Amino acid sequence: MSSGPKPGNFAFLEEPTAQPLDATRHGEATKEIEGFLRSRIVGQDAAVDAVLEIYQIFLVGMSAPDRPIGNLLFLGPTGSGKTYVIEVLAEALFGNPHAFIKVDCAEFQEHHEIAKLIGSPPGYIGHMQTQPILTQEALTRWHTDKLKLTLLLFDEVEKASESLWQLMLGILDKGSLTLGDNTHVDFSKCVIFMTSNVGAPEMSRLAEGGLGFAVQAPIEDVNLDEKITRTAMEAARRKFSPEFMNRLDKVVVFKTLRPEQLEQILELELAKVQRRIAGAVGPNHFTFRCTPEIKQWLLREGTDPKYGARHLKRVIEKNIVYGLANLVATGQVNGGDCVSIGIKADGGLTFAKIAATASEEPAAARSAP
């Protein structure tokens, strides 16, 4: 009786001279993008991996023809960083976090509102005044000689009207769209992202810290991410039709972020403020540092059970950036200074000038004689 492989299995005969290959390695261009993404995106490795996989296939010219480069659905609670991933990718590719087209699906819940996307047919009142959003010129706005790629986001896709659904299905499947004036638009150079909050209430109940961010989870559930993924996928299958789900290349469920990951996000946001100071003041700029107490206060004030860490930037702007701007405007800080920011028992913030360490001194100050 034959001991060969059963039907449906694959057998590979090892040649004596066969050279092992590593099909998991990324090219240098992809590794550069990967480093940028992972340095700024915290706790969402699955989303980064999905983006890198599609980008690598695109770079070598192996994307499927006659359709978008990739169709990705991002699921997860409000404030978990779904749109942020696209902003970071845009910055990595084009040097601008706003270098993508965003369609807010909540704005297209009525049939006639589709005209804002594709324009009105000839003969309709206001035809010439209705400039469609999804034109070929709009899609190629951020193209360069080296990179002809477009990032297109349909935000909160679960709120789309039936007319928008039909429009999207054609784009996802054939990579094409006909505008109101019969102009053809090609989406074959697009990576299409869709975000959705379906299942958010159920995910909130699973994550004791709230939507998107487990700020205070007294009992750590080692299976929490698995439960949230299952909940999100079940909600998506209930909401979206099979023909829509079958057009997706990747479905990514964003994880609940832990306290230590929230701390990393805070550090990234504070580093952005430091870069803004350098850009505004120049090479001989000042630096600042936050005490552990003020960092914990910022996390408490900037994370919310309903909106995750969405308010963190706002809290930093209101309390840190505004205070530092006042110090600059009143001449209380100069190049080479270091400002320590703390908090008093009554909740008021303190700003004090302290001696800067070597690592905190601006480059110009360190090199000055």
Short mmCIF file of C-alpha atoms in Angstrom, two decimals:
data_model
loop_
_atom_site.label_atom_id
_atom_site.label_comp_id
_atom_site.label_asym_id
_atom_site.label_seq_id
_atom_site.Cartn_x
_atom_site.Cartn_y
_atom_site.Cartn_z
CA MET A 1 0.00 0.00 0.00
CA SER A 2 1.35 3.43 -0.95
CA SER A 3 2.68 5.60 1.86
CA GLY A 4 2.69 8.75 -0.27
CA PRO A 5 0.78 11.93 0.51
CA LYS A 6 -2.97 11.75 0.80
CA PRO A 7 -5.15 13.66 -1.67
CA GLY A 8 -5.31 17.33 -0.76
CA ASN A 9 -1.89 17.29 0.95
CA PHE A 10 1.31 18.63 -0.54
CA ALA A 11 4.65 16.88 -0.41
CA PHE A 12 7.94 18.61 -1.15
CA LEU A 13 10.96 16.54 -2.05
CA GLU A 14 14.12 18.01 -0.64
CA GLU A 15 16.75 18.32 -3.32
CA PRO A 16 20.30 17.66 -2.16
CA THR A 17 21.42 21.02 -3.55
CA ALA A 18 18.34 23.01 -2.47
CA GLN A 19 19.08 26.37 -0.87
CA PRO A 20 16.71 27.35 1.96
CA LEU A 21 14.88 30.64 1.40
CA ASP A 22 13.28 32.98 3.91
CA ALA A 23 9.91 34.17 2.59
CA THR A 24 9.26 36.24 5.72
CA ARG A 25 12.00 38.83 5.14
CA HIS A 26 11.12 42.34 4.01
CA GLY A 27 12.98 44.36 1.41
CA GLU A 28 14.98 47.40 2.50
CA ALA A 29 12.29 49.89 1.45
CA THR A 30 9.64 48.01 3.41
CA LYS A 31 11.92 47.68 6.45
CA GLU A 32 12.40 51.44 6.46
CA ILE A 33 8.63 51.98 6.52
CA GLU A 34 8.28 49.26 9.15
CA GLY A 35 10.72 51.00 11.47
CA PHE A 36 8.81 54.25 11.16
CA LEU A 37 5.44 52.62 11.83
CA ARG A 38 6.55 50.54 14.80
CA SER A 39 8.25 53.55 16.42
CA ARG A 40 4.97 55.45 16.45
CA ILE A 41 2.17 52.86 16.62
CA VAL A 42 1.83 51.20 20.02
CA GLY A 43 0.17 47.85 20.66
CA GLN A 44 -1.31 47.30 17.19
CA ASP A 45 1.20 44.94 15.57
CA ALA A 46 -1.50 43.17 13.55
CA ALA A 47 -2.43 46.42 11.82
CA VAL A 48 1.21 47.20 11.05
CA ASP A 49 1.78 43.68 9.71
CA ALA A 50 -1.28 43.92 7.45
CA VAL A 51 -0.12 47.24 5.99
CA LEU A 52 3.44 46.02 5.45
CA GLU A 53 2.30 42.85 3.69
CA ILE A 54 0.23 44.77 1.16
CA TYR A 55 2.96 47.39 0.70
CA GLN A 56 5.64 44.77 0.04
CA ILE A 57 3.51 43.08 -2.62
CA PHE A 58 2.87 46.47 -4.24
CA LEU A 59 6.54 47.45 -4.31
CA VAL A 60 7.56 44.41 -6.35
CA GLY A 61 4.65 44.83 -8.77
CA MET A 62 2.74 41.72 -7.73
CA SER A 63 -0.54 43.33 -6.68
CA ALA A 64 -3.63 41.76 -8.24
CA PRO A 65 -4.55 43.57 -11.49
CA ASP A 66 -7.79 45.45 -12.10
CA ARG A 67 -8.58 46.03 -8.44
CA PRO A 68 -7.26 48.16 -5.57
CA ILE A 69 -3.85 47.31 -4.15
CA GLY A 70 -5.51 46.33 -0.90
CA ASN A 71 -8.88 46.49 0.86
CA LEU A 72 -8.55 46.61 4.64
CA LEU A 73 -11.24 46.80 7.32
CA PHE A 74 -10.16 48.09 10.73
CA LEU A 75 -12.47 47.11 13.58
CA GLY A 76 -12.28 48.22 17.19
CA PRO A 77 -13.61 50.64 19.77
CA THR A 78 -13.57 54.40 19.40
CA GLY A 79 -10.19 55.87 20.28
CA SER A 80 -8.19 52.69 19.72
CA GLY A 81 -6.05 54.23 16.95
CA LYS A 82 -7.64 53.01 13.71
CA THR A 83 -7.39 56.31 11.85
CA TYR A 84 -4.05 57.07 13.49
CA VAL A 85 -2.45 54.09 11.74
CA ILE A 86 -3.38 55.59 8.38
CA GLU A 87 -2.04 59.00 9.41
CA VAL A 88 1.29 57.48 10.43
CA LEU A 89 1.48 55.51 7.18
CA ALA A 90 0.82 58.70 5.19
CA GLU A 91 3.60 60.45 7.09
CA ALA A 92 5.97 57.55 6.48
CA LEU A 93 5.27 57.45 2.74
CA PHE A 94 4.75 61.11 1.88
CA GLY A 95 6.07 63.09 4.84
CA ASN A 96 2.57 64.38 5.65
CA PRO A 97 0.10 62.71 8.03
CA HIS A 98 -2.78 64.24 6.05
CA ALA A 99 -1.69 62.84 2.68
CA PHE A 100 -4.75 60.66 2.21
CA ILE A 101 -8.36 61.03 1.12
CA LYS A 102 -10.95 60.66 3.86
CA VAL A 103 -14.62 59.96 3.21
CA ASP A 104 -16.75 60.37 6.33
CA CYS A 105 -19.50 57.85 5.65
CA ALA A 106 -21.78 59.50 8.22
CA GLU A 107 -22.07 62.46 5.83
CA PHE A 108 -23.51 60.31 3.04
CA GLN A 109 -26.61 58.79 4.58
CA GLU A 110 -29.01 60.21 1.99
CA HIS A 111 -29.13 59.12 -1.65
CA HIS A 112 -28.63 62.60 -3.11
CA GLU A 113 -25.50 63.22 -1.02
CA ILE A 114 -23.55 60.78 -3.21
CA ALA A 115 -23.28 63.65 -5.70
CA LYS A 116 -20.63 65.14 -3.40
CA LEU A 117 -18.47 62.09 -4.12
CA ILE A 118 -19.08 61.49 -7.82
CA GLY A 119 -20.69 64.73 -9.04
CA SER A 120 -24.12 65.30 -10.56
CA PRO A 121 -25.05 63.98 -14.02
CA PRO A 122 -25.15 66.55 -16.87
CA GLY A 123 -28.46 68.41 -16.99
CA TYR A 124 -28.99 68.48 -13.23
CA ILE A 125 -29.29 71.87 -11.57
CA GLY A 126 -25.92 72.82 -10.12
CA HIS A 127 -24.08 70.23 -12.23
CA MET A 128 -21.14 72.54 -12.93
CA GLN A 129 -20.93 73.68 -9.30
CA THR A 130 -20.75 70.16 -7.84
CA GLN A 131 -17.08 69.19 -7.78
CA PRO A 132 -16.75 65.47 -7.00
CA ILE A 133 -14.36 64.32 -4.29
CA LEU A 134 -13.27 61.06 -5.91
CA THR A 135 -11.67 62.38 -9.10
CA GLN A 136 -8.55 61.00 -10.74
CA GLU A 137 -6.78 64.26 -9.92
CA ALA A 138 -7.63 63.84 -6.24
CA LEU A 139 -6.35 60.26 -6.23
CA THR A 140 -3.01 61.25 -7.76
CA ARG A 141 -2.48 64.38 -5.67
CA TRP A 142 0.21 62.84 -3.48
CA HIS A 143 1.87 60.71 -6.15
CA THR A 144 5.60 61.17 -6.68
CA ASP A 145 7.96 60.03 -9.41
CA LYS A 146 9.04 57.14 -7.21
CA LEU A 147 5.77 56.28 -5.48
CA LYS A 148 2.43 56.27 -7.27
CA LEU A 149 0.19 55.20 -4.44
CA THR A 150 -3.02 56.57 -2.92
CA LEU A 151 -4.40 56.05 0.58
CA LEU A 152 -8.20 56.22 0.69
CA LEU A 153 -10.17 56.01 3.94
CA PHE A 154 -13.89 55.33 4.32
CA ASP A 155 -14.39 56.28 7.96
CA GLU A 156 -17.20 54.72 10.05
CA VAL A 157 -18.23 52.59 7.11
CA GLU A 158 -21.14 51.09 9.03
CA LYS A 159 -22.94 54.44 8.67
CA ALA A 160 -22.86 54.38 4.86
CA SER A 161 -26.13 54.68 2.94
CA GLU A 162 -27.25 52.02 0.47
CA SER A 163 -26.11 54.23 -2.42
CA LEU A 164 -22.65 54.57 -0.93
CA TRP A 165 -22.52 50.82 -0.29
CA GLN A 166 -23.18 50.09 -3.95
CA LEU A 167 -20.56 52.61 -4.99
CA MET A 168 -18.00 51.10 -2.62
CA LEU A 169 -18.67 47.53 -3.73
CA GLY A 170 -17.77 48.46 -7.29
CA ILE A 171 -14.56 50.16 -6.19
CA LEU A 172 -13.50 47.27 -3.94
CA ASP A 173 -14.20 44.68 -6.63
CA LYS A 174 -13.14 46.24 -9.94
CA GLY A 175 -11.08 49.19 -8.77
CA SER A 176 -13.09 51.58 -10.91
CA LEU A 177 -15.77 54.24 -10.63
CA THR A 178 -17.80 56.25 -13.13
CA LEU A 179 -18.46 59.85 -12.14
CA GLY A 180 -21.63 61.78 -12.82
CA ASP A 181 -20.19 63.17 -16.08
CA ASN A 182 -19.24 59.63 -17.23
CA THR A 183 -15.55 60.18 -16.46
CA HIS A 184 -13.79 56.94 -15.50
CA VAL A 185 -11.70 56.88 -12.31
CA ASP A 186 -9.06 54.19 -11.76
CA PHE A 187 -8.50 52.97 -8.17
CA SER A 188 -5.89 50.33 -9.02
CA LYS A 189 -3.18 52.39 -7.30
CA CYS A 190 -5.19 52.77 -4.10
CA VAL A 191 -4.95 51.11 -0.72
CA ILE A 192 -8.48 51.35 0.62
CA PHE A 193 -9.01 51.47 4.37
CA MET A 194 -12.37 51.21 6.09
CA THR A 195 -12.88 51.79 9.80
CA SER A 196 -15.85 50.67 11.86
CA ASN A 197 -17.01 50.76 15.46
CA VAL A 198 -19.47 47.86 15.12
CA GLY A 199 -19.55 45.79 18.29
CA ALA A 200 -18.08 48.62 20.38
CA PRO A 201 -20.60 48.29 23.27
CA GLU A 202 -19.89 44.57 23.58
CA MET A 203 -16.14 45.18 23.45
CA SER A 204 -16.52 47.84 26.13
CA ARG A 205 -18.10 45.34 28.48
CA LEU A 206 -15.26 42.92 27.88
CA ALA A 207 -12.55 45.50 28.50
CA GLU A 208 -13.14 46.71 32.06
CA GLY A 209 -11.12 49.84 31.43
CA GLY A 210 -13.60 51.00 28.80
CA LEU A 211 -13.60 51.40 25.06
CA GLY A 212 -10.24 50.84 23.48
CA PHE A 213 -8.04 51.29 26.54
CA ALA A 214 -7.93 49.12 29.67
CA VAL A 215 -6.83 51.84 32.08
CA GLN A 216 -7.73 50.02 35.26
CA ALA A 217 -8.27 46.30 34.83
CA PRO A 218 -8.07 44.74 38.30
CA ILE A 219 -8.02 41.21 36.94
CA GLU A 220 -6.06 40.71 33.74
CA ASP A 221 -7.85 38.44 31.31
CA VAL A 222 -5.20 36.65 29.27
CA ASN A 223 -7.86 35.83 26.68
CA LEU A 224 -9.22 39.38 26.44
CA ASP A 225 -7.80 40.13 23.00
CA GLU A 226 -9.14 36.85 21.66
CA LYS A 227 -12.60 37.60 23.08
CA ILE A 228 -12.59 41.11 21.64
CA THR A 229 -11.53 39.81 18.23
CA ARG A 230 -14.30 37.23 18.24
CA THR A 231 -16.85 39.84 19.34
CA ALA A 232 -15.78 42.31 16.65
CA MET A 233 -15.83 39.71 13.88
CA GLU A 234 -19.29 38.47 14.90
CA ALA A 235 -20.60 42.04 14.92
CA ALA A 236 -19.06 42.68 11.49
CA ARG A 237 -20.66 39.58 9.99
CA ARG A 238 -24.03 40.65 11.38
CA LYS A 239 -23.71 44.17 9.99
CA PHE A 240 -21.96 43.69 6.66
CA SER A 241 -23.11 41.58 3.73
CA PRO A 242 -21.12 38.53 2.55
CA GLU A 243 -20.38 40.26 -0.77
CA PHE A 244 -18.72 43.10 1.15
CA MET A 245 -16.73 40.82 3.49
CA ASN A 246 -15.57 38.71 0.53
CA ARG A 247 -14.00 41.76 -1.11
CA LEU A 248 -11.72 42.43 1.87
CA ASP A 249 -8.06 41.42 1.85
CA LYS A 250 -7.53 41.99 5.56
CA VAL A 251 -9.74 42.44 8.60
CA VAL A 252 -7.82 43.77 11.60
CA VAL A 253 -9.30 44.00 15.09
CA PHE A 254 -7.51 46.60 17.19
CA LYS A 255 -6.43 45.45 20.62
CA THR A 256 -7.24 46.95 23.98
CA LEU A 257 -4.24 48.96 25.13
CA ARG A 258 -2.74 48.30 28.55
CA PRO A 259 -1.53 50.95 31.03
CA GLU A 260 2.11 50.49 30.00
CA GLN A 261 1.14 51.03 26.36
CA LEU A 262 -0.78 54.16 27.27
CA GLU A 263 2.40 55.43 28.91
CA GLN A 264 4.28 54.81 25.67
CA ILE A 265 1.66 56.77 23.74
CA LEU A 266 2.00 59.65 26.20
CA GLU A 267 5.77 59.69 25.71
CA LEU A 268 5.28 59.81 21.93
CA GLU A 269 2.90 62.75 22.23
CA LEU A 270 5.27 64.64 24.54
CA ALA A 271 8.11 64.00 22.08
CA LYS A 272 5.97 65.58 19.35
CA VAL A 273 5.62 68.69 21.49
CA GLN A 274 9.39 68.85 21.91
CA ARG A 275 9.83 68.67 18.13
CA ARG A 276 7.29 71.46 17.70
CA ILE A 277 9.31 73.63 20.08
CA ALA A 278 12.44 72.98 18.05
CA GLY A 279 10.62 73.88 14.85
CA ALA A 280 9.19 77.09 16.29
CA VAL A 281 12.17 78.41 18.25
CA GLY A 282 15.05 77.11 16.13
CA PRO A 283 18.26 75.18 16.81
CA ASN A 284 18.92 76.96 20.13
CA HIS A 285 15.57 75.89 21.57
CA PHE A 286 14.69 74.96 25.13
CA THR A 287 13.62 71.54 26.40
CA PHE A 288 11.08 70.37 28.94
CA ARG A 289 10.53 67.35 31.12
CA CYS A 290 7.46 66.11 32.95
CA THR A 291 7.55 64.60 36.43
CA PRO A 292 6.05 61.12 36.92
CA GLU A 293 3.17 62.73 38.83
CA ILE A 294 2.18 65.04 35.96
CA LYS A 295 2.40 62.15 33.50
CA GLN A 296 -0.04 60.13 35.57
CA TRP A 297 -2.31 63.16 35.78
CA LEU A 298 -2.22 63.59 32.00
CA LEU A 299 -3.16 59.94 31.55
CA ARG A 300 -6.06 60.25 33.96
CA GLU A 301 -7.32 63.43 32.32
CA GLY A 302 -6.61 62.37 28.75
CA THR A 303 -8.07 58.86 28.70
CA ASP A 304 -11.80 58.35 28.77
CA PRO A 305 -13.98 55.23 29.11
CA LYS A 306 -15.98 56.27 26.06
CA TYR A 307 -13.38 57.80 23.75
CA GLY A 308 -10.18 55.99 24.74
CA ALA A 309 -7.08 58.17 24.40
CA ARG A 310 -8.66 60.49 21.86
CA HIS A 311 -8.64 63.38 24.36
CA LEU A 312 -4.99 62.94 25.34
CA LYS A 313 -3.71 65.36 22.69
CA ARG A 314 -6.28 67.94 23.75
CA VAL A 315 -5.24 67.70 27.41
CA ILE A 316 -1.57 68.09 26.44
CA GLU A 317 -2.38 71.12 24.26
CA LYS A 318 -4.44 72.81 26.95
CA ASN A 319 -2.07 72.23 29.84
CA ILE A 320 1.45 71.65 28.53
CA VAL A 321 1.66 73.44 25.17
CA TYR A 322 -0.32 76.49 26.28
CA GLY A 323 1.79 76.89 29.41
CA LEU A 324 5.05 76.58 27.48
CA ALA A 325 3.82 79.04 24.85
CA ASN A 326 3.15 81.60 27.60
CA LEU A 327 6.69 81.13 28.90
CA VAL A 328 8.07 81.82 25.41
CA ALA A 329 5.81 84.82 24.85
CA THR A 330 6.86 86.44 28.14
CA GLY A 331 10.57 85.76 27.69
CA GLN A 332 10.82 83.52 30.74
CA VAL A 333 12.72 80.80 28.86
CA ASN A 334 15.72 81.01 26.55
CA GLY A 335 17.72 78.70 24.36
CA GLY A 336 19.39 75.95 26.34
CA ASP A 337 16.94 76.17 29.25
CA CYS A 338 15.13 73.13 30.61
CA VAL A 339 11.63 73.48 32.05
CA SER A 340 10.37 70.97 34.60
CA ILE A 341 6.60 70.54 34.66
CA GLY A 342 4.97 69.15 37.79
CA ILE A 343 1.67 69.22 39.63
CA LYS A 344 0.63 70.57 43.03
CA ALA A 345 -1.58 68.83 45.55
CA ASP A 346 -4.54 70.97 44.50
CA GLY A 347 -4.15 69.92 40.86
CA GLY A 348 -2.45 73.07 39.61
CA LEU A 349 0.52 72.68 37.28
CA THR A 350 3.98 74.01 38.12
CA PHE A 351 6.65 75.20 35.68
CA ALA A 352 10.23 75.64 36.89
CA LYS A 353 13.55 76.29 35.16
CA ILE A 354 16.15 73.65 36.04
CA ALA A 355 19.61 72.67 34.87
CA ALA A 356 19.50 70.66 31.66
CA THR A 357 21.35 67.38 31.38
CA ALA A 358 23.68 66.78 28.43
CA SER A 359 21.02 64.73 26.65
CA GLU A 360 18.42 67.48 27.10
CA GLU A 361 20.52 70.40 25.88
CA PRO A 362 19.78 71.57 22.33
CA ALA A 363 22.43 70.52 19.81
CA ALA A 364 23.46 74.13 19.15
CA ALA A 365 23.96 74.77 22.86
CA ARG A 366 26.05 71.61 23.33
CA SER A 367 28.35 72.49 20.42
CA ALA A 368 28.76 76.15 21.39
CA PRO A 369 32.21 77.12 22.76
#
